[in-house]
Coordinates of C-alpha atoms in Angstrom, one line a residue:
Chain T
X137 CA 187.0 196.3 80.7
X138 CA 186.6 192.6 80.5
X139 CA 183.1 193.0 81.9
X140 CA 182.2 195.9 79.5
X141 CA 183.7 193.8 76.8
X142 CA 181.7 190.9 77.8
X143 CA 178.5 193.0 78.0
X144 CA 179.2 194.1 74.5
X145 CA 179.9 190.7 73.2
X146 CA 176.8 189.4 75.1
X147 CA 174.6 192.1 73.6
X148 CA 176.0 191.6 70.2
X149 CA 175.6 187.8 70.4
X150 CA 172.1 188.1 71.7
X151 CA 171.2 190.5 68.9
X152 CA 172.6 188.3 66.1
X153 CA 171.3 185.2 68.0
X154 CA 167.8 186.9 68.4
X155 CA 167.6 187.6 64.7
X156 CA 168.6 184.0 63.9
X157 CA 166.1 182.8 66.5
X158 CA 163.2 184.6 65.0
X159 CA 164.0 183.1 61.6
X160 CA 164.4 179.5 63.2
X161 CA 161.2 180.1 65.2
X162 CA 159.2 181.1 62.0
X163 CA 160.5 178.0 60.2
X164 CA 159.7 175.9 63.2
X165 CA 156.2 177.5 63.5
X166 CA 155.7 176.9 59.9
X167 CA 156.8 173.3 60.2
X168 CA 154.2 172.8 62.9
X169 CA 151.6 174.2 60.5
X170 CA 151.1 177.5 62.4
X171 CA 150.4 180.7 60.5
X172 CA 150.1 184.4 61.2
X173 CA 149.7 185.3 64.8
X174 CA 149.9 181.7 66.0
X175 CA 153.6 181.7 65.1
X176 CA 154.1 184.4 67.7
X177 CA 153.5 181.7 70.3
X178 CA 156.2 179.7 68.9
X179 CA 158.5 182.8 68.5
X180 CA 157.8 183.4 72.2
X181 CA 159.5 180.3 73.5
X182 CA 161.9 179.4 70.8
X183 CA 164.3 182.3 71.6
X184 CA 164.4 181.0 75.2
X185 CA 165.4 177.5 74.1
X186 CA 168.1 178.8 71.8
X187 CA 169.2 181.4 74.4
X188 CA 170.1 178.6 76.7
X189 CA 172.3 177.2 74.1
X190 CA 173.9 180.5 73.4
X191 CA 174.5 181.2 77.1
X192 CA 175.9 177.7 77.6
X193 CA 178.3 178.6 74.7
X194 CA 179.2 181.9 76.3
X195 CA 179.8 180.2 79.7
X196 CA 181.8 177.4 78.2
X197 CA 183.6 179.2 75.4
X198 CA 187.1 180.5 75.9
X199 CA 186.5 183.4 73.6
X200 CA 183.5 184.7 75.5
X201 CA 185.6 184.9 78.8
X202 CA 184.1 182.3 80.8
X203 CA 186.4 182.9 83.6
X204 CA 185.5 186.6 83.8
X205 CA 181.9 185.9 83.6
X206 CA 182.1 183.3 86.4
X207 CA 184.1 185.8 88.4
X208 CA 181.3 188.4 87.6
X209 CA 178.7 186.2 88.9
X210 CA 180.6 184.9 91.8
X211 CA 182.4 188.2 92.9
X212 CA 179.1 189.9 93.3
X213 CA 180.5 193.2 92.1
X214 CA 178.1 196.1 91.7
X215 CA 178.2 195.9 88.0
X216 CA 178.2 192.1 88.1
X217 CA 175.3 192.0 90.5
X218 CA 173.4 194.5 88.4
X219 CA 174.0 192.3 85.3
X220 CA 173.2 189.3 87.2
X221 CA 170.0 190.8 88.3
X222 CA 169.3 191.7 84.7
X223 CA 170.2 188.3 83.5
X224 CA 167.9 186.7 86.2
X225 CA 165.1 189.0 85.3
X226 CA 165.6 188.2 81.6
X227 CA 165.6 184.6 82.4
X228 CA 162.5 184.8 84.6
X229 CA 160.8 186.8 81.9
X230 CA 161.8 184.0 79.4
X231 CA 160.4 181.4 81.8
X232 CA 157.1 183.2 81.8
X233 CA 157.1 183.6 78.1
X234 CA 158.1 180.0 77.7
X235 CA 155.2 178.8 79.9
X236 CA 152.8 181.1 78.1
X237 CA 154.1 180.1 74.6
X238 CA 154.1 176.4 75.5
X239 CA 150.5 176.7 76.8
X240 CA 149.4 178.5 73.6
X241 CA 151.2 175.9 71.3
X242 CA 149.7 172.9 73.4
X243 CA 146.3 174.4 73.2
X244 CA 146.6 175.0 69.5
X245 CA 148.0 171.5 68.9
X246 CA 145.1 169.9 70.9
X247 CA 142.6 172.0 68.9
X248 CA 144.2 171.0 65.7
X249 CA 144.3 167.4 66.7
X250 CA 140.6 167.5 67.6
X251 CA 139.7 169.3 64.3
X252 CA 141.5 166.6 62.3
X253 CA 139.8 163.8 64.2
X254 CA 136.5 165.3 63.8
X255 CA 137.1 165.9 60.0
X256 CA 138.2 162.3 59.7
X257 CA 135.1 161.1 61.5
X258 CA 132.8 163.1 59.2
X259 CA 134.6 161.9 56.1
X260 CA 134.2 158.4 57.3
X261 CA 130.5 159.0 58.0
X262 CA 130.1 160.6 54.6
X263 CA 131.5 157.7 52.5
X264 CA 129.8 155.1 54.7
X265 CA 126.3 157.0 54.2
X266 CA 126.6 156.8 50.4
X267 CA 124.7 154.3 48.3
X268 CA 127.7 153.2 46.4
X269 CA 130.4 151.0 47.7
X270 CA 133.6 152.9 47.5
X271 CA 137.2 152.1 48.0
X272 CA 140.7 153.5 47.3
X273 CA 143.5 151.3 46.5
X274 CA 147.3 152.1 46.1
X275 CA 149.1 151.5 42.8
X276 CA 149.4 147.7 43.5
X277 CA 145.6 147.3 44.2
X278 CA 146.0 147.2 48.0
X279 CA 143.0 148.7 49.9
X280 CA 143.7 152.0 51.6
X281 CA 140.2 153.1 52.4
X282 CA 137.0 151.1 52.1
X283 CA 133.4 152.2 53.1
X284 CA 130.7 150.1 54.7
X285 CA 128.4 149.6 51.7
X286 CA 131.3 148.1 49.8
X287 CA 132.1 145.7 52.6
X288 CA 128.4 144.7 52.5
X289 CA 128.4 144.2 48.8
X290 CA 131.6 142.3 48.8
X291 CA 130.1 139.9 51.3
X292 CA 126.9 139.5 49.3
X293 CA 129.0 138.8 46.1
X294 CA 131.1 136.3 48.0
X295 CA 134.3 138.2 47.5
X296 CA 137.4 136.9 49.4
X297 CA 138.5 139.1 52.4
X298 CA 142.2 138.9 51.5
X299 CA 144.2 140.0 48.5
X300 CA 144.3 143.1 46.2
X301 CA 141.1 144.4 44.7
X302 CA 141.8 143.0 41.2
X303 CA 142.4 139.5 42.8
X304 CA 139.2 139.9 44.8
X305 CA 137.2 140.9 41.7
X306 CA 138.6 138.1 39.6
X307 CA 137.6 135.6 42.3
X308 CA 133.8 136.5 41.7
X309 CA 134.0 135.6 38.0
X310 CA 132.6 132.0 38.3
X311 CA 129.5 133.3 40.1
X312 CA 128.5 135.7 37.2
X313 CA 126.3 135.1 34.1
X314 CA 129.0 135.8 31.6
X315 CA 132.4 135.0 33.5
X316 CA 134.5 135.0 30.3
X317 CA 133.6 138.6 29.3
X318 CA 134.0 139.8 32.9
X319 CA 137.5 138.1 33.1
X320 CA 138.4 139.7 29.7
X321 CA 137.4 143.1 31.0
X322 CA 139.4 142.7 34.3
X323 CA 142.4 141.7 32.2
X324 CA 142.0 144.8 30.0
X325 CA 141.7 146.9 33.0
X326 CA 144.9 145.5 34.6
X327 CA 146.7 146.4 31.3
X328 CA 145.4 149.9 31.2
X329 CA 146.0 151.5 34.7
X330 CA 145.3 155.0 33.5
X331 CA 141.9 154.1 32.1
X332 CA 138.5 155.0 33.5
X333 CA 136.1 152.2 32.9
X334 CA 132.5 151.3 33.7
X335 CA 130.9 147.8 33.3
X336 CA 127.9 145.9 34.4
X337 CA 127.7 142.3 35.4
X338 CA 125.0 140.0 36.6
X339 CA 125.1 137.5 39.5
X340 CA 124.1 134.2 37.9
X341 CA 120.6 132.9 39.0
X342 CA 119.7 135.8 41.1
X343 CA 118.8 138.6 38.6
X344 CA 120.9 140.9 40.5
X345 CA 122.9 143.4 38.4
X346 CA 125.8 145.4 39.5
X347 CA 127.6 148.4 37.8
X348 CA 131.3 148.8 38.6
X349 CA 133.1 152.0 38.0
X350 CA 136.9 152.7 38.3
X351 CA 139.0 155.6 37.7
X352 CA 142.8 156.2 38.4
X353 CA 143.9 158.4 41.3
X354 CA 146.9 160.8 40.6
X355 CA 149.0 162.9 42.9
X356 CA 149.7 166.6 42.5
X357 CA 152.3 165.9 39.7
X358 CA 149.9 163.8 37.8
X359 CA 151.7 160.4 38.7
X360 CA 149.4 157.3 39.0
X361 CA 149.2 156.4 42.7
X362 CA 146.2 154.2 42.9
X363 CA 142.6 153.7 41.8
X364 CA 139.2 154.6 43.1
X365 CA 136.5 151.8 42.7
X366 CA 132.8 152.1 43.1
X367 CA 130.2 149.5 43.0
X368 CA 126.4 149.9 42.9
X369 CA 123.5 147.6 42.6
X370 CA 121.4 148.5 39.6
X371 CA 118.9 145.6 39.6
X372 CA 116.0 148.0 40.1
X373 CA 117.2 150.3 37.2
X374 CA 117.6 147.3 34.9
X375 CA 114.0 146.1 35.8
X376 CA 112.6 149.4 35.0
X377 CA 114.5 149.3 31.7
X378 CA 113.0 145.9 31.0
X379 CA 109.5 147.1 31.8
X380 CA 110.0 150.2 29.7
X381 CA 111.2 148.1 26.8
X382 CA 108.3 145.7 27.2
X383 CA 105.8 148.6 27.2
X384 CA 107.4 150.2 24.1
X385 CA 107.4 146.8 22.3
X386 CA 103.7 146.2 23.3
X387 CA 102.7 149.7 22.2
X388 CA 104.7 149.5 19.0
X389 CA 103.1 146.1 18.2
X390 CA 99.7 147.4 18.8
X391 CA 100.3 150.4 16.7
X392 CA 100.8 148.1 13.7
X393 CA 97.1 147.2 13.6
X394 CA 95.9 150.8 13.0
X395 CA 98.9 151.3 10.7
X396 CA 97.8 148.2 8.6
X397 CA 94.3 149.8 8.2
X398 CA 95.5 153.2 7.4
X399 CA 98.2 152.1 4.9
X400 CA 96.0 149.5 3.3
X401 CA 93.0 151.7 2.7
X402 CA 95.4 154.4 1.6
X403 CA 96.9 152.2 -1.0
X404 CA 93.4 151.4 -2.3
X405 CA 92.5 155.2 -2.5
X406 CA 95.7 155.9 -4.3
X407 CA 94.8 153.2 -6.9
X408 CA 91.7 155.1 -7.6
X409 CA 93.6 158.4 -8.2
X410 CA 91.5 159.2 -11.2
X411 CA 88.6 160.0 -9.1
X412 CA 90.6 162.5 -6.9
X413 CA 91.0 166.1 -7.4
X414 CA 94.3 167.9 -7.0
X415 CA 93.5 168.8 -3.4
X416 CA 92.5 165.1 -2.7
X417 CA 95.8 163.9 -4.1
X418 CA 97.8 166.4 -2.0
X419 CA 95.9 165.3 1.2
X420 CA 96.5 161.6 0.4
X421 CA 100.2 162.3 -0.2
X422 CA 100.4 163.9 3.2
X423 CA 98.7 160.9 4.8
X424 CA 101.1 158.7 2.9
X425 CA 104.2 160.4 4.1
X426 CA 103.0 160.6 7.7
X427 CA 102.0 156.9 7.7
X428 CA 105.4 156.0 6.4
X429 CA 107.1 158.0 9.1
X430 CA 105.0 156.4 11.8
X431 CA 105.8 153.0 10.3
X432 CA 109.5 153.6 10.4
X433 CA 109.2 154.9 13.9
X434 CA 107.4 151.7 15.0
X435 CA 110.0 149.5 13.1
X436 CA 112.9 151.4 14.8
X437 CA 111.3 151.2 18.3
X438 CA 110.8 147.5 17.9
X439 CA 114.3 146.9 16.5
X440 CA 116.0 148.8 19.3
X441 CA 113.8 146.7 21.9
X442 CA 114.9 143.5 20.1
X443 CA 118.5 144.7 20.2
X444 CA 118.3 145.4 23.9
X445 CA 116.8 142.0 24.6
X446 CA 119.5 140.5 22.4
X447 CA 116.8 138.9 20.2
X448 CA 118.2 140.0 16.8
X449 CA 119.5 137.1 14.9
X450 CA 121.8 137.6 11.9
X451 CA 121.3 135.7 8.8
X452 CA 125.0 135.8 7.9
X453 CA 126.2 135.3 4.3
X454 CA 128.8 136.9 2.0
X455 CA 127.8 140.3 1.0
X456 CA 129.1 142.2 -1.9
X457 CA 129.6 145.6 -0.1
X458 CA 130.0 147.9 -3.3
X459 CA 126.8 146.3 -4.8
X460 CA 124.9 146.9 -1.5
X461 CA 126.1 150.6 -1.3
X462 CA 125.2 151.2 -4.9
X463 CA 121.6 149.9 -4.2
X464 CA 121.2 152.0 -1.1
X465 CA 122.5 155.1 -2.6
X466 CA 120.3 154.7 -5.7
X467 CA 117.4 154.3 -3.4
X468 CA 118.1 157.5 -1.6
X469 CA 119.3 159.4 -4.7
X470 CA 115.7 160.8 -5.4
X471 CA 115.6 162.5 -1.9
X472 CA 119.1 163.9 -2.4
X473 CA 118.3 165.3 -5.9
X474 CA 115.1 166.8 -4.6
X475 CA 117.2 168.5 -1.7
X476 CA 119.9 169.6 -4.1
X477 CA 122.6 167.5 -2.4
X478 CA 125.2 165.7 -4.4
X479 CA 125.5 162.0 -3.6
X480 CA 128.7 160.2 -4.8
X481 CA 130.3 156.8 -4.3
X482 CA 134.0 156.2 -4.2
X483 CA 135.1 152.6 -4.4
X484 CA 138.6 151.3 -3.8
X485 CA 138.7 147.6 -4.4
X486 CA 135.6 145.3 -4.1
X487 CA 135.5 144.1 -0.5
X488 CA 132.9 141.3 0.4
X489 CA 132.0 141.1 4.0
X490 CA 130.4 138.4 6.1
X491 CA 127.1 139.8 7.3
X492 CA 123.3 139.9 7.2
X493 CA 122.3 141.6 4.0
X494 CA 119.1 143.0 5.4
X495 CA 120.7 144.4 8.6
X496 CA 123.6 145.9 6.7
X497 CA 121.1 147.6 4.4
X498 CA 119.5 149.1 7.4
X499 CA 122.8 150.5 8.6
X500 CA 123.6 152.0 5.3
X501 CA 120.1 153.4 4.8
X502 CA 120.4 155.0 8.2
X503 CA 123.8 156.5 7.7
X504 CA 123.2 157.7 4.1
X505 CA 119.7 159.1 4.8
X506 CA 121.1 160.9 8.0
X507 CA 123.9 162.5 5.8
X508 CA 121.3 163.7 3.2
X509 CA 119.0 164.9 5.9
X510 CA 121.6 167.0 7.7
X511 CA 123.2 168.4 4.5
X512 CA 122.0 171.7 3.0
X513 CA 121.3 172.4 -0.6
X514 CA 124.6 172.5 -2.6
X515 CA 126.3 170.2 -0.1
X516 CA 127.9 166.8 -0.9
X517 CA 127.5 163.3 0.7
X518 CA 130.2 160.9 -0.2
X519 CA 130.0 157.2 0.5
X520 CA 133.5 155.6 0.3
X521 CA 134.4 151.9 0.5
X522 CA 137.9 150.4 0.9
X523 CA 139.5 147.1 1.7
X524 CA 141.9 147.1 4.5
X525 CA 143.5 143.9 5.3
X526 CA 141.0 141.7 7.1
X527 CA 138.3 144.4 7.2
X528 CA 136.4 146.6 5.0
X529 CA 135.9 150.2 5.7
X530 CA 132.9 152.2 4.8
X531 CA 132.8 155.9 5.3
X532 CA 129.7 158.2 4.9
X533 CA 131.0 161.9 4.9
X534 CA 128.8 165.0 4.4
X535 CA 129.3 168.6 4.3
X536 CA 126.3 169.2 6.5
X537 CA 125.5 171.1 9.7
X538 CA 127.7 168.9 11.9
X539 CA 127.3 168.0 15.6
X540 CA 128.7 170.2 18.5
X541 CA 131.8 168.6 20.0
X542 CA 130.3 168.3 23.4
X543 CA 127.5 166.3 22.2
X544 CA 129.4 163.9 19.9
X545 CA 130.0 161.4 22.7
X546 CA 126.3 160.8 23.0
X547 CA 125.2 160.3 19.4
X548 CA 125.1 156.6 19.6
X549 CA 122.8 156.7 22.6
X550 CA 119.2 155.8 22.1
X551 CA 116.8 158.8 21.6
X552 CA 119.7 161.3 21.6
X553 CA 119.3 164.2 19.1
X554 CA 122.0 166.8 18.5
X555 CA 121.1 170.3 19.4
X556 CA 122.1 171.4 15.8
X557 CA 119.2 169.2 14.6
X558 CA 116.6 170.1 17.1
X559 CA 117.2 173.8 16.7
X560 CA 116.5 173.5 13.0
X561 CA 113.5 171.3 13.7
X562 CA 114.9 168.5 11.5
X563 CA 112.7 165.5 12.1
X564 CA 114.2 162.3 13.6
X565 CA 113.8 160.0 16.7
X566 CA 117.5 159.6 17.8
X567 CA 117.3 155.9 17.2
X568 CA 119.2 155.6 13.8
X569 CA 122.8 155.7 15.2
X570 CA 122.0 153.5 18.2
X571 CA 120.6 151.0 15.8
X572 CA 123.6 151.3 13.5
X573 CA 126.0 150.8 16.4
X574 CA 124.3 147.8 17.7
X575 CA 124.0 146.2 14.4
X576 CA 127.6 146.9 13.4
X577 CA 128.9 145.6 16.7
X578 CA 126.8 142.5 16.4
X579 CA 128.7 141.9 13.1
X580 CA 132.0 142.2 15.0
X581 CA 132.7 145.6 13.4
X582 CA 133.2 149.1 14.8
X583 CA 131.6 152.4 14.2
X584 CA 132.9 155.9 15.0
X585 CA 132.1 159.5 14.2
X586 CA 134.0 162.7 13.7
X587 CA 132.2 165.9 13.2
X588 CA 132.7 169.8 13.1
X589 CA 129.8 172.0 13.5
X590 CA 129.2 173.8 10.3
X591 CA 131.6 171.8 8.3
X592 CA 130.2 168.3 8.3
X593 CA 130.2 164.8 9.7
X594 CA 132.1 161.6 8.9
X595 CA 131.0 158.2 10.1
X596 CA 133.4 155.3 9.7
X597 CA 132.3 151.6 9.8
X598 CA 134.6 148.7 9.7
X599 CA 133.4 145.2 9.1
X600 CA 135.2 141.9 8.8
X601 CA 135.8 140.8 5.3
X602 CA 134.7 137.4 4.1
X603 CA 135.0 135.3 1.0
Chain I
X97 CA 87.0 128.2 -9.6
X98 CA 88.0 131.1 -7.5
X99 CA 90.2 130.2 -4.6
X100 CA 88.6 130.7 -1.2
X101 CA 90.6 132.5 1.5
X102 CA 89.6 132.2 5.1
X103 CA 90.3 135.5 6.9
X104 CA 91.1 135.0 10.7
X105 CA 91.7 138.5 12.0
X106 CA 90.5 140.0 15.3
X107 CA 90.3 143.6 14.3
X108 CA 87.2 144.7 12.3
X109 CA 89.0 147.4 10.3
X110 CA 91.8 145.1 9.3
X111 CA 89.2 142.3 8.6
X112 CA 87.4 144.6 6.2
X113 CA 90.6 145.7 4.6
X114 CA 91.6 142.0 4.0
X115 CA 88.2 141.3 2.6
X116 CA 88.5 144.1 0.1
X117 CA 92.0 143.1 -0.6
X118 CA 90.9 139.5 -1.4
X119 CA 88.6 140.7 -3.9
X120 CA 91.0 142.9 -5.6
X121 CA 93.5 140.1 -5.8
X122 CA 90.9 137.9 -7.3
X123 CA 90.1 135.7 -4.4
X124 CA 86.8 134.9 -2.5
X125 CA 87.0 136.1 1.1
X126 CA 85.5 133.9 3.7
X127 CA 84.7 135.1 7.1
X128 CA 84.5 132.7 10.0
X129 CA 81.0 132.3 11.2
X130 CA 79.5 129.9 13.9
X131 CA 77.7 127.9 11.2
X132 CA 81.2 127.0 9.6
X133 CA 83.0 128.1 6.6
X134 CA 83.2 125.1 4.2
X135 CA 86.2 124.2 2.4
X136 CA 88.9 126.8 1.9
X137 CA 92.1 126.9 -0.2
X138 CA 94.1 129.0 2.2
X139 CA 94.0 131.0 5.5
X140 CA 95.1 134.4 6.3
X141 CA 95.7 134.4 10.1
X142 CA 96.7 136.7 12.8
X143 CA 98.6 134.1 14.9
X144 CA 98.7 136.2 18.0
X145 CA 94.9 135.9 18.3
X146 CA 94.3 132.9 20.5
X147 CA 90.7 132.6 19.3
X148 CA 92.1 132.6 15.7
X149 CA 94.1 129.5 16.6
X150 CA 91.1 127.8 18.0
X151 CA 89.2 128.5 14.8
X152 CA 92.1 127.0 12.9
X153 CA 91.7 123.8 14.7
X154 CA 88.0 123.7 13.6
X155 CA 89.3 123.0 10.1
X156 CA 90.2 119.4 11.4
X157 CA 93.3 117.5 10.5
X158 CA 93.4 118.7 6.9
X159 CA 94.3 122.3 7.6
X160 CA 94.9 124.3 4.3
X161 CA 98.2 126.3 4.0
X162 CA 98.3 129.3 6.4
X163 CA 99.6 132.7 5.6
X164 CA 100.4 134.5 8.9
X165 CA 99.9 138.2 8.8
X166 CA 100.9 139.4 12.2
X167 CA 101.8 142.4 14.4
X168 CA 104.6 140.4 15.8
X169 CA 107.7 139.2 14.0
X170 CA 108.4 135.6 13.0
X171 CA 110.9 135.4 16.0
X172 CA 108.0 135.6 18.4
X173 CA 107.3 131.9 17.6
X174 CA 103.6 132.2 17.0
X175 CA 103.3 130.6 13.7
X176 CA 101.4 127.4 13.6
X177 CA 102.9 124.3 12.0
X178 CA 100.7 124.7 8.9
X179 CA 102.2 128.2 8.2
X180 CA 103.8 128.5 4.8
X181 CA 104.4 132.2 4.7
X182 CA 104.9 134.9 7.3
X183 CA 104.2 138.5 6.8
X184 CA 104.5 141.4 9.3
X185 CA 101.8 144.1 9.3
X186 CA 101.4 146.5 7.7
X187 CA 101.9 144.8 4.4
X188 CA 101.3 146.1 0.9
X189 CA 98.6 144.6 -1.4
X190 CA 101.4 143.4 -3.8
X191 CA 103.2 141.5 -1.1
X192 CA 100.1 139.9 0.3
X193 CA 99.2 138.9 -3.3
X194 CA 102.6 137.3 -3.8
X195 CA 102.2 135.3 -0.7
X196 CA 98.8 134.0 -1.7
X197 CA 99.9 133.2 -5.2
X198 CA 102.6 131.0 -4.0
X199 CA 100.1 129.1 -1.7
X200 CA 97.2 128.9 -4.3
X201 CA 99.2 128.6 -7.4
X202 CA 97.4 131.7 -8.9

């Protein structure tokens, strides 16, 4: 009876224990990173390990009848011997399984380790083989990963080898052409850890230009955990830009000579209009319009080249903004009337600004003529002026064709033209807003744009007021 | 007496235009020739033309007022010391007339 009872208890315990073991084994396998059939290997040896524990309990525990089991093994009864033989067979079987399982797991672990090591080596080779210097820092700016090109660039820039990345970057400031601007940007960056920024700086006396880019790194929950930094030398790109600008400037200057002849002789012919027939007058009008367009294009190209070369000097004085707006709007009213576009001015206060009258006129001309150009018949263009503390706000709003949302970030770039304009073959060079932005910023102001396709566009300019 | 305006311009078409323009504005155009050009009341000069500046030196120390008419802006720093007006091409007949009137007094 004790033996039978013990056998039942043993069987029951092994059954319950076995089920528990499978669960444990699966968990264990999962913790090791095994999936699917691989887990079987873990399952194979885990029961054996646990069974030892169970059996130890059985042998030691009073409730399991340690004495009777000991007797059962020692007495060598038929039943006991039989059971012992089964127990031994089971243990031998488990030993075999344990060996096999361990071998499988060991092999898998070794393979996994090799694979990880191989991927790490490839990743390292990948970031070392890029043109850009790259590094990853933690939230405090300590370097976690850095590639070979960045180490080389850091040496060339004379960066210190110790400290956080922001500290190392700040240490370079005295060697740059505009250290104050650089320090200011670094400070701004330190105050806005979530921001993605891109800046260029030049190593003084060398002509070498670098572009730094940095973006925050987040974990799966979106928490800020560090920053990715990249550094690229763009000296060759800037040299190409300079050559292109010089070429554009030369060509544009050269275009002025034939333009002088064309427009001069055209003016003379128009003075003798009486001798021309209707067809002759029409032809001359076409030549006049085309010449004016070409002249504007040349002027815009030269101005953008001057802006790029930082050669535009402002003749600053106090400018009566409402009066300036009135003059610009009146100059453009004939074009608006011809197109059937209503042009209105809303003035709130009479702000005066400190600026270059000629350049501010260029900004206004560009904005208002753009608004008229991109507004269909029956639409409205409104120019609003308001005084707002230390700044004057100028808004040019239209009910025109608008700009697709995905293109709005590029409208202040040189030569960019919105698809809504090119699809309708509305003429333009894509220089107007780039010129506006450069001139407004040179005045210490800001310019921004909001637009909805099919509804209209609103450009807001702020300028410092002056008395 | 009709004021005499020396035209120092490298491009033939523009030179011809300026010659006609002077006549329209009531001045006597003078073209530089090897034999000299006598006394002039003012000069219309393309300052980017190096030979033009050489011609200007031939006028001696007593250089008349110079109206620059250039493809380059004033910021290019090409204007000679005698320059009293600076116009950028292309320029209207009216603007050219204004500049010459301020120089010649009529």
